[in-house]
Amino acid sequence: MPSPISSRTAIPYIGRFAPSPSGPLHFGSLVTALASHLDAKASNGQWLVRMEDLDPPREQPGAADDILRCLEGHGLDWDGEVIYQSNRHDTYQNCLNDLIARDWAYPCSCSRQDLASMGGIYDGRCRHKQVDLSKPHSLRLKLYDIDDHPSADEIHFHDLIQGSQAQNLRTQAGDQILKRRDGFYAYQLAVVVDDIAQGITHIIRGSDLLDVTGRQLFFFNLLGSQQPAFGHVPLAVQANGQKLSKQNHARAIEIKEASRNLWRGLEFLGQNPPADLAGASTNEILDWGLHYWRRDKIRGLSHLYRED
Ligand code: GLU
């Protein structure tokens, strides 16, 4: 007898959720976790969790464990072991050494004020300077060829949720910091190195990161890796227009409200969960979400979120 044909696609899919433990999960980060989880599972894929704990001054003690407990409490089970970026400094340094040897990374002595005077887009002025390496300095990635016409620096990509995108690396990004002057490895370095190391094929995340996608795609190429597909889900914003974030002290979501949180998350993502599902168990809500998951129903860059 022929085996039943699955309606799920059989493309290889490894997705991930990559929180920074600067505070507990809030509704916006739960939405991202939920969307990336359902998108992976609806493709019979794996869903990994990576803790982006690269910036100790901004981290809150206990937040990483709290986030994991909260994911579990919402039935969002991950595959494999959680990776912690704080354990991976050697890998980042090896990548940096390689980029320096290939003349793609260079030391930069510019300050925040210097950057502000360039309008916030770094213009590459330290590329050809002799920087005093005994003084604090950062390391930057060359994102474009100075001799080329700026139009050569345009990156085009198709976002799985937001559609067709174009970003100019010279005029909209500028050379990126890979290692900060305080010695910490930068998000832009670690995120791509780890997405490659973990074989990530699909990145579903918040639309606050849509703007940095072009530079990350360039970086995947530079490191000789295939580019993953990206999809950016809407941000939850407060009535004053500010996004919900740990820095804005957004209210932590509570495990005892897990069903309600998941139902609201599905609604936020345009999936139209039926009203009578709201009181169901987390597993029932996630099963419904998986069965009816439609990425094309997600719309917009941000939605108002009311706490009540
Ligand atoms: N760690 C980042 C954050 O919490 C997300 C990184 C990513 O998904 O690429 O904002």
Short mmCIF file of C-alpha atoms and ligand atoms in Angstrom, two decimals:
data_model
loop_
_atom_site.label_atom_id
_atom_site.label_comp_id
_atom_site.label_asym_id
_atom_site.label_seq_id
_atom_site.Cartn_x
_atom_site.Cartn_y
_atom_site.Cartn_z
CA MET A 1 0.00 0.00 0.00
CA PRO A 2 1.37 3.47 -0.80
CA SER A 3 2.15 5.43 2.33
CA PRO A 4 -0.15 8.41 2.97
CA ILE A 5 1.23 11.61 1.53
CA SER A 6 1.81 14.22 4.19
CA SER A 7 0.33 17.63 3.49
CA ARG A 8 3.41 19.12 5.18
CA THR A 9 6.32 20.17 3.04
CA ALA A 10 9.44 18.06 3.24
CA ILE A 11 11.99 20.87 2.84
CA PRO A 12 14.74 20.78 5.43
CA TYR A 13 13.88 23.28 8.11
CA ILE A 14 15.85 24.32 11.18
CA GLY A 15 14.44 27.37 12.91
CA ARG A 16 15.37 29.07 16.14
CA PHE A 17 14.37 31.51 18.84
CA ALA A 18 17.28 33.59 20.10
CA PRO A 19 16.34 35.72 23.12
CA SER A 20 18.73 38.06 24.92
CA PRO A 21 18.34 37.50 28.67
CA SER A 22 17.99 41.17 29.54
CA GLY A 23 14.67 40.48 31.27
CA PRO A 24 11.73 38.08 31.35
CA LEU A 25 9.65 37.29 28.27
CA HIS A 26 7.01 39.88 27.45
CA PHE A 27 4.11 39.53 25.05
CA GLY A 28 6.17 40.69 22.04
CA SER A 29 8.89 38.11 22.59
CA LEU A 30 6.30 35.38 23.21
CA VAL A 31 4.76 36.22 19.83
CA THR A 32 8.16 35.81 18.16
CA ALA A 33 8.76 32.51 19.94
CA LEU A 34 5.28 31.27 19.00
CA ALA A 35 5.60 32.29 15.34
CA SER A 36 9.04 30.73 14.91
CA HIS A 37 7.94 27.57 16.73
CA LEU A 38 4.76 27.09 14.68
CA ASP A 39 6.46 27.93 11.40
CA ALA A 40 9.15 25.31 12.09
CA LYS A 41 6.77 22.64 13.30
CA ALA A 42 4.31 23.25 10.45
CA SER A 43 7.20 22.34 8.12
CA ASN A 44 8.12 19.29 10.21
CA GLY A 45 11.24 21.17 11.15
CA GLN A 46 13.37 21.53 14.25
CA TRP A 47 13.08 24.50 16.55
CA LEU A 48 16.20 25.44 18.52
CA VAL A 49 16.65 27.92 21.34
CA ARG A 50 19.82 29.96 21.63
CA MET A 51 20.50 32.26 24.55
CA GLU A 52 22.16 35.44 23.30
CA ASP A 53 23.95 36.29 26.54
CA LEU A 54 26.78 38.33 25.08
CA ASP A 55 26.23 41.58 26.90
CA PRO A 56 26.52 41.03 30.68
CA PRO A 57 25.94 44.71 31.62
CA ARG A 58 22.47 44.50 30.06
CA GLU A 59 21.58 41.10 31.43
CA GLN A 60 19.43 40.36 34.43
CA PRO A 61 20.51 37.59 36.78
CA GLY A 62 18.14 34.64 36.42
CA ALA A 63 16.53 35.94 33.23
CA ALA A 64 17.86 33.13 31.01
CA ASP A 65 16.37 30.42 33.26
CA ASP A 66 13.20 32.42 33.58
CA ILE A 67 12.79 32.63 29.80
CA LEU A 68 13.30 28.88 29.41
CA ARG A 69 10.81 28.11 32.18
CA CYS A 70 8.33 30.43 30.57
CA LEU A 71 8.71 28.78 27.15
CA GLU A 72 8.19 25.39 28.77
CA GLY A 73 5.19 26.69 30.68
CA HIS A 74 3.64 27.69 27.36
CA GLY A 75 4.29 24.27 25.82
CA LEU A 76 6.96 25.69 23.48
CA ASP A 77 9.38 22.78 23.68
CA TRP A 78 12.64 23.11 21.82
CA ASP A 79 14.77 20.49 20.11
CA GLY A 80 18.26 19.63 21.34
CA GLU A 81 20.32 21.52 23.89
CA VAL A 82 20.06 25.26 24.46
CA ILE A 83 23.21 27.01 23.23
CA TYR A 84 24.64 29.88 25.30
CA GLN A 85 26.66 32.48 23.43
CA SER A 86 28.68 33.19 26.57
CA ASN A 87 30.29 29.75 26.05
CA ARG A 88 31.30 30.48 22.49
CA HIS A 89 33.81 33.32 22.73
CA ASP A 90 36.60 31.22 21.21
CA THR A 91 34.51 30.52 18.14
CA TYR A 92 33.78 34.23 17.66
CA GLN A 93 37.45 35.12 18.11
CA ASN A 94 38.50 32.50 15.54
CA CYS A 95 36.06 33.96 13.05
CA LEU A 96 37.40 37.46 13.74
CA ASN A 97 41.00 36.33 13.29
CA ASP A 98 40.07 34.81 9.97
CA LEU A 99 38.31 38.00 8.82
CA ILE A 100 41.30 40.13 9.85
CA ALA A 101 43.63 37.80 7.93
CA ARG A 102 41.37 38.15 4.87
CA ASP A 103 41.35 41.95 5.29
CA TRP A 104 37.59 42.08 5.84
CA ALA A 105 37.80 43.31 9.45
CA TYR A 106 39.78 46.28 10.71
CA PRO A 107 40.41 48.17 13.97
CA CYS A 108 38.46 51.39 14.50
CA SER A 109 39.19 54.10 17.07
CA CYS A 110 36.05 56.20 16.46
CA SER A 111 33.85 57.14 19.38
CA ARG A 112 30.06 57.33 19.64
CA GLN A 113 30.34 61.09 19.07
CA ASP A 114 32.31 60.48 15.87
CA LEU A 115 29.59 58.13 14.68
CA ALA A 116 26.91 60.68 15.55
CA SER A 117 28.79 63.26 13.48
CA MET A 118 28.52 60.87 10.49
CA GLY A 119 24.74 60.74 10.93
CA GLY A 120 24.87 57.32 12.58
CA ILE A 121 26.10 55.45 9.47
CA TYR A 122 29.78 54.60 9.79
CA ASP A 123 31.67 55.87 6.76
CA GLY A 124 34.67 53.55 6.91
CA ARG A 125 37.18 56.25 7.81
CA CYS A 126 39.39 53.91 9.88
CA ARG A 127 39.75 51.42 7.04
CA HIS A 128 43.04 52.95 6.01
CA LYS A 129 44.16 54.52 9.30
CA GLN A 130 46.94 53.29 11.57
CA VAL A 131 44.94 52.72 14.72
CA ASP A 132 46.88 52.60 18.00
CA LEU A 133 46.10 49.08 19.16
CA SER A 134 47.26 49.79 22.71
CA LYS A 135 44.22 52.10 23.13
CA PRO A 136 40.60 50.94 23.30
CA HIS A 137 39.30 50.23 19.81
CA SER A 138 36.56 48.24 18.16
CA LEU A 139 36.77 45.89 15.18
CA ARG A 140 34.58 46.54 12.20
CA LEU A 141 33.46 44.56 9.19
CA LYS A 142 33.83 45.99 5.70
CA LEU A 143 30.42 45.85 4.13
CA TYR A 144 31.16 47.23 0.71
CA ASP A 145 33.94 48.11 -1.68
CA ILE A 146 34.80 51.79 -1.40
CA ASP A 147 35.71 52.00 -5.11
CA ASP A 148 32.37 50.67 -6.28
CA HIS A 149 29.41 52.87 -7.06
CA PRO A 150 26.97 52.88 -4.08
CA SER A 151 24.30 51.23 -6.23
CA ALA A 152 26.51 48.11 -6.24
CA ASP A 153 25.88 47.82 -2.51
CA GLU A 154 22.18 47.17 -2.75
CA ILE A 155 21.01 43.85 -1.32
CA HIS A 156 17.67 42.46 -2.46
CA PHE A 157 15.83 39.72 -0.65
CA HIS A 158 12.40 38.27 -0.23
CA ASP A 159 11.11 38.35 3.32
CA LEU A 160 8.74 35.44 3.96
CA ILE A 161 6.29 37.76 5.72
CA GLN A 162 7.10 41.33 4.66
CA GLY A 163 7.72 40.58 0.96
CA SER A 164 10.33 42.06 -1.30
CA GLN A 165 13.05 44.19 0.36
CA ALA A 166 16.04 46.26 -0.78
CA GLN A 167 18.73 47.61 1.52
CA ASN A 168 21.83 49.59 0.65
CA LEU A 169 24.75 48.56 2.83
CA ARG A 170 26.75 51.75 2.33
CA THR A 171 23.99 54.30 2.83
CA GLN A 172 21.76 52.41 5.28
CA ALA A 173 24.16 50.23 7.26
CA GLY A 174 27.84 51.28 7.12
CA ASP A 175 30.69 49.09 8.36
CA GLN A 176 29.45 47.08 11.32
CA ILE A 177 31.06 46.54 14.71
CA LEU A 178 32.07 42.92 15.28
CA LYS A 179 33.86 43.42 18.58
CA ARG A 180 33.11 46.38 20.81
CA ARG A 181 35.72 48.65 22.33
CA ASP A 182 34.77 47.31 25.78
CA GLY A 183 35.90 43.88 24.56
CA PHE A 184 32.48 42.24 24.12
CA TYR A 185 31.65 40.42 20.89
CA ALA A 186 28.89 42.15 18.97
CA TYR A 187 25.47 40.73 18.19
CA GLN A 188 26.11 41.16 14.42
CA LEU A 189 29.05 38.76 14.62
CA ALA A 190 27.69 36.15 16.97
CA VAL A 191 24.23 35.90 15.44
CA VAL A 192 25.51 34.97 11.99
CA VAL A 193 28.33 32.73 13.24
CA ASP A 194 25.82 30.80 15.35
CA ASP A 195 23.09 30.62 12.73
CA ILE A 196 25.70 29.03 10.46
CA ALA A 197 27.05 26.71 13.18
CA GLN A 198 23.53 25.51 13.99
CA GLY A 199 22.57 25.05 10.35
CA ILE A 200 19.63 27.43 10.63
CA THR A 201 17.57 27.48 7.44
CA HIS A 202 14.70 29.78 8.48
CA ILE A 203 14.77 32.81 10.77
CA ILE A 204 11.41 34.07 11.98
CA ARG A 205 11.89 37.04 14.31
CA GLY A 206 10.63 40.50 15.23
CA SER A 207 10.42 43.22 12.58
CA ASP A 208 12.74 45.47 14.62
CA LEU A 209 15.46 43.33 13.01
CA LEU A 210 14.27 43.73 9.43
CA ASP A 211 16.72 46.62 8.93
CA VAL A 212 19.77 44.55 9.86
CA THR A 213 18.89 41.64 7.58
CA GLY A 214 20.72 42.96 4.50
CA ARG A 215 24.02 43.21 6.37
CA GLN A 216 23.54 39.77 7.86
CA LEU A 217 22.87 38.29 4.40
CA PHE A 218 26.11 39.86 3.18
CA PHE A 219 27.92 38.36 6.15
CA PHE A 220 26.54 34.86 5.49
CA ASN A 221 27.98 35.14 1.98
CA LEU A 222 31.32 36.37 3.21
CA LEU A 223 31.58 33.40 5.56
CA GLY A 224 30.87 31.08 2.65
CA SER A 225 27.52 29.93 3.93
CA GLN A 226 24.16 29.53 2.28
CA GLN A 227 21.73 32.26 3.32
CA PRO A 228 18.75 31.27 5.45
CA ALA A 229 15.25 32.51 4.65
CA PHE A 230 14.05 35.38 6.83
CA GLY A 231 10.56 36.33 7.94
CA HIS A 232 9.78 39.28 10.22
CA VAL A 233 6.69 39.27 12.42
CA PRO A 234 4.98 42.47 13.61
CA LEU A 235 6.14 44.14 16.78
CA ALA A 236 3.83 44.66 19.71
CA VAL A 237 3.71 48.40 20.40
CA GLN A 238 2.14 50.35 23.24
CA ALA A 239 -0.39 53.11 22.75
CA ASN A 240 2.45 55.68 22.86
CA GLY A 241 4.07 53.96 19.85
CA GLN A 242 6.94 52.46 21.86
CA LYS A 243 7.66 48.82 21.22
CA LEU A 244 7.19 46.41 24.08
CA SER A 245 10.67 45.63 25.24
CA LYS A 246 12.58 44.54 28.25
CA GLN A 247 14.26 47.97 28.31
CA ASN A 248 10.81 49.62 28.50
CA HIS A 249 9.96 47.30 31.37
CA ALA A 250 7.15 45.62 29.48
CA ARG A 251 5.07 43.44 31.76
CA ALA A 252 6.42 39.90 32.07
CA ILE A 253 4.05 37.24 30.81
CA GLU A 254 2.91 34.74 33.38
CA ILE A 255 2.81 30.99 33.08
CA LYS A 256 -0.50 30.82 34.91
CA GLU A 257 -2.00 32.74 31.98
CA ALA A 258 -0.31 30.57 29.37
CA SER A 259 -3.47 29.58 27.47
CA ARG A 260 -4.69 33.13 27.26
CA ASN A 261 -1.24 34.36 26.20
CA LEU A 262 -1.03 31.78 23.41
CA TRP A 263 -4.54 32.53 22.20
CA ARG A 264 -3.78 36.24 22.11
CA GLY A 265 -0.49 35.49 20.37
CA LEU A 266 -2.32 33.61 17.60
CA GLU A 267 -4.80 36.43 17.28
CA PHE A 268 -1.95 38.97 17.12
CA LEU A 269 -0.41 36.91 14.31
CA GLY A 270 -3.64 37.12 12.27
CA GLN A 271 -4.47 33.42 12.62
CA ASN A 272 -8.07 34.05 13.82
CA PRO A 273 -8.29 31.47 16.60
CA PRO A 274 -11.93 30.65 17.49
CA ALA A 275 -13.17 32.33 20.67
CA ASP A 276 -14.01 29.04 22.36
CA LEU A 277 -10.38 27.92 22.05
CA ALA A 278 -9.34 30.59 24.56
CA GLY A 279 -10.10 28.38 27.56
CA ALA A 280 -8.42 25.25 26.16
CA SER A 281 -5.12 23.78 27.38
CA THR A 282 -1.81 25.04 25.98
CA ASN A 283 -1.39 21.79 24.03
CA GLU A 284 -4.80 22.12 22.43
CA ILE A 285 -4.14 25.73 21.47
CA LEU A 286 -0.73 24.87 20.02
CA ASP A 287 -2.22 21.93 18.11
CA TRP A 288 -4.85 24.22 16.66
CA GLY A 289 -2.15 26.80 15.83
CA LEU A 290 -0.06 24.18 14.09
CA HIS A 291 -2.94 22.74 12.11
CA TYR A 292 -4.18 26.11 10.85
CA TRP A 293 -0.83 27.93 10.64
CA ARG A 294 -0.81 30.33 7.70
CA ARG A 295 2.25 32.52 7.40
CA ASP A 296 0.50 34.62 4.75
CA LYS A 297 -2.11 35.75 7.27
CA ILE A 298 0.51 37.70 9.22
CA ARG A 299 0.40 41.34 8.23
CA GLY A 300 2.16 44.58 9.05
CA LEU A 301 5.27 45.75 10.88
CA SER A 302 3.62 46.50 14.20
CA HIS A 303 0.32 46.20 16.03
CA LEU A 304 -1.02 47.93 19.05
CA TYR A 305 -0.97 45.79 22.15
CA ARG A 306 -3.23 46.59 25.08
CA GLU A 307 -2.60 45.10 28.47
CA ASP A 308 -5.81 44.05 30.15
N1 GLU B 1 18.81 38.33 20.54
C1 GLU B 1 18.04 39.19 19.69
C2 GLU B 1 16.95 39.85 20.53
O1 GLU B 1 16.57 39.34 21.57
C3 GLU B 1 17.35 38.48 18.55
C4 GLU B 1 18.30 38.02 17.54
C5 GLU B 1 17.70 37.44 16.28
O2 GLU B 1 16.61 36.86 16.34
O3 GLU B 1 18.36 37.52 15.26
O4 GLU B 1 16.48 40.89 20.11
#
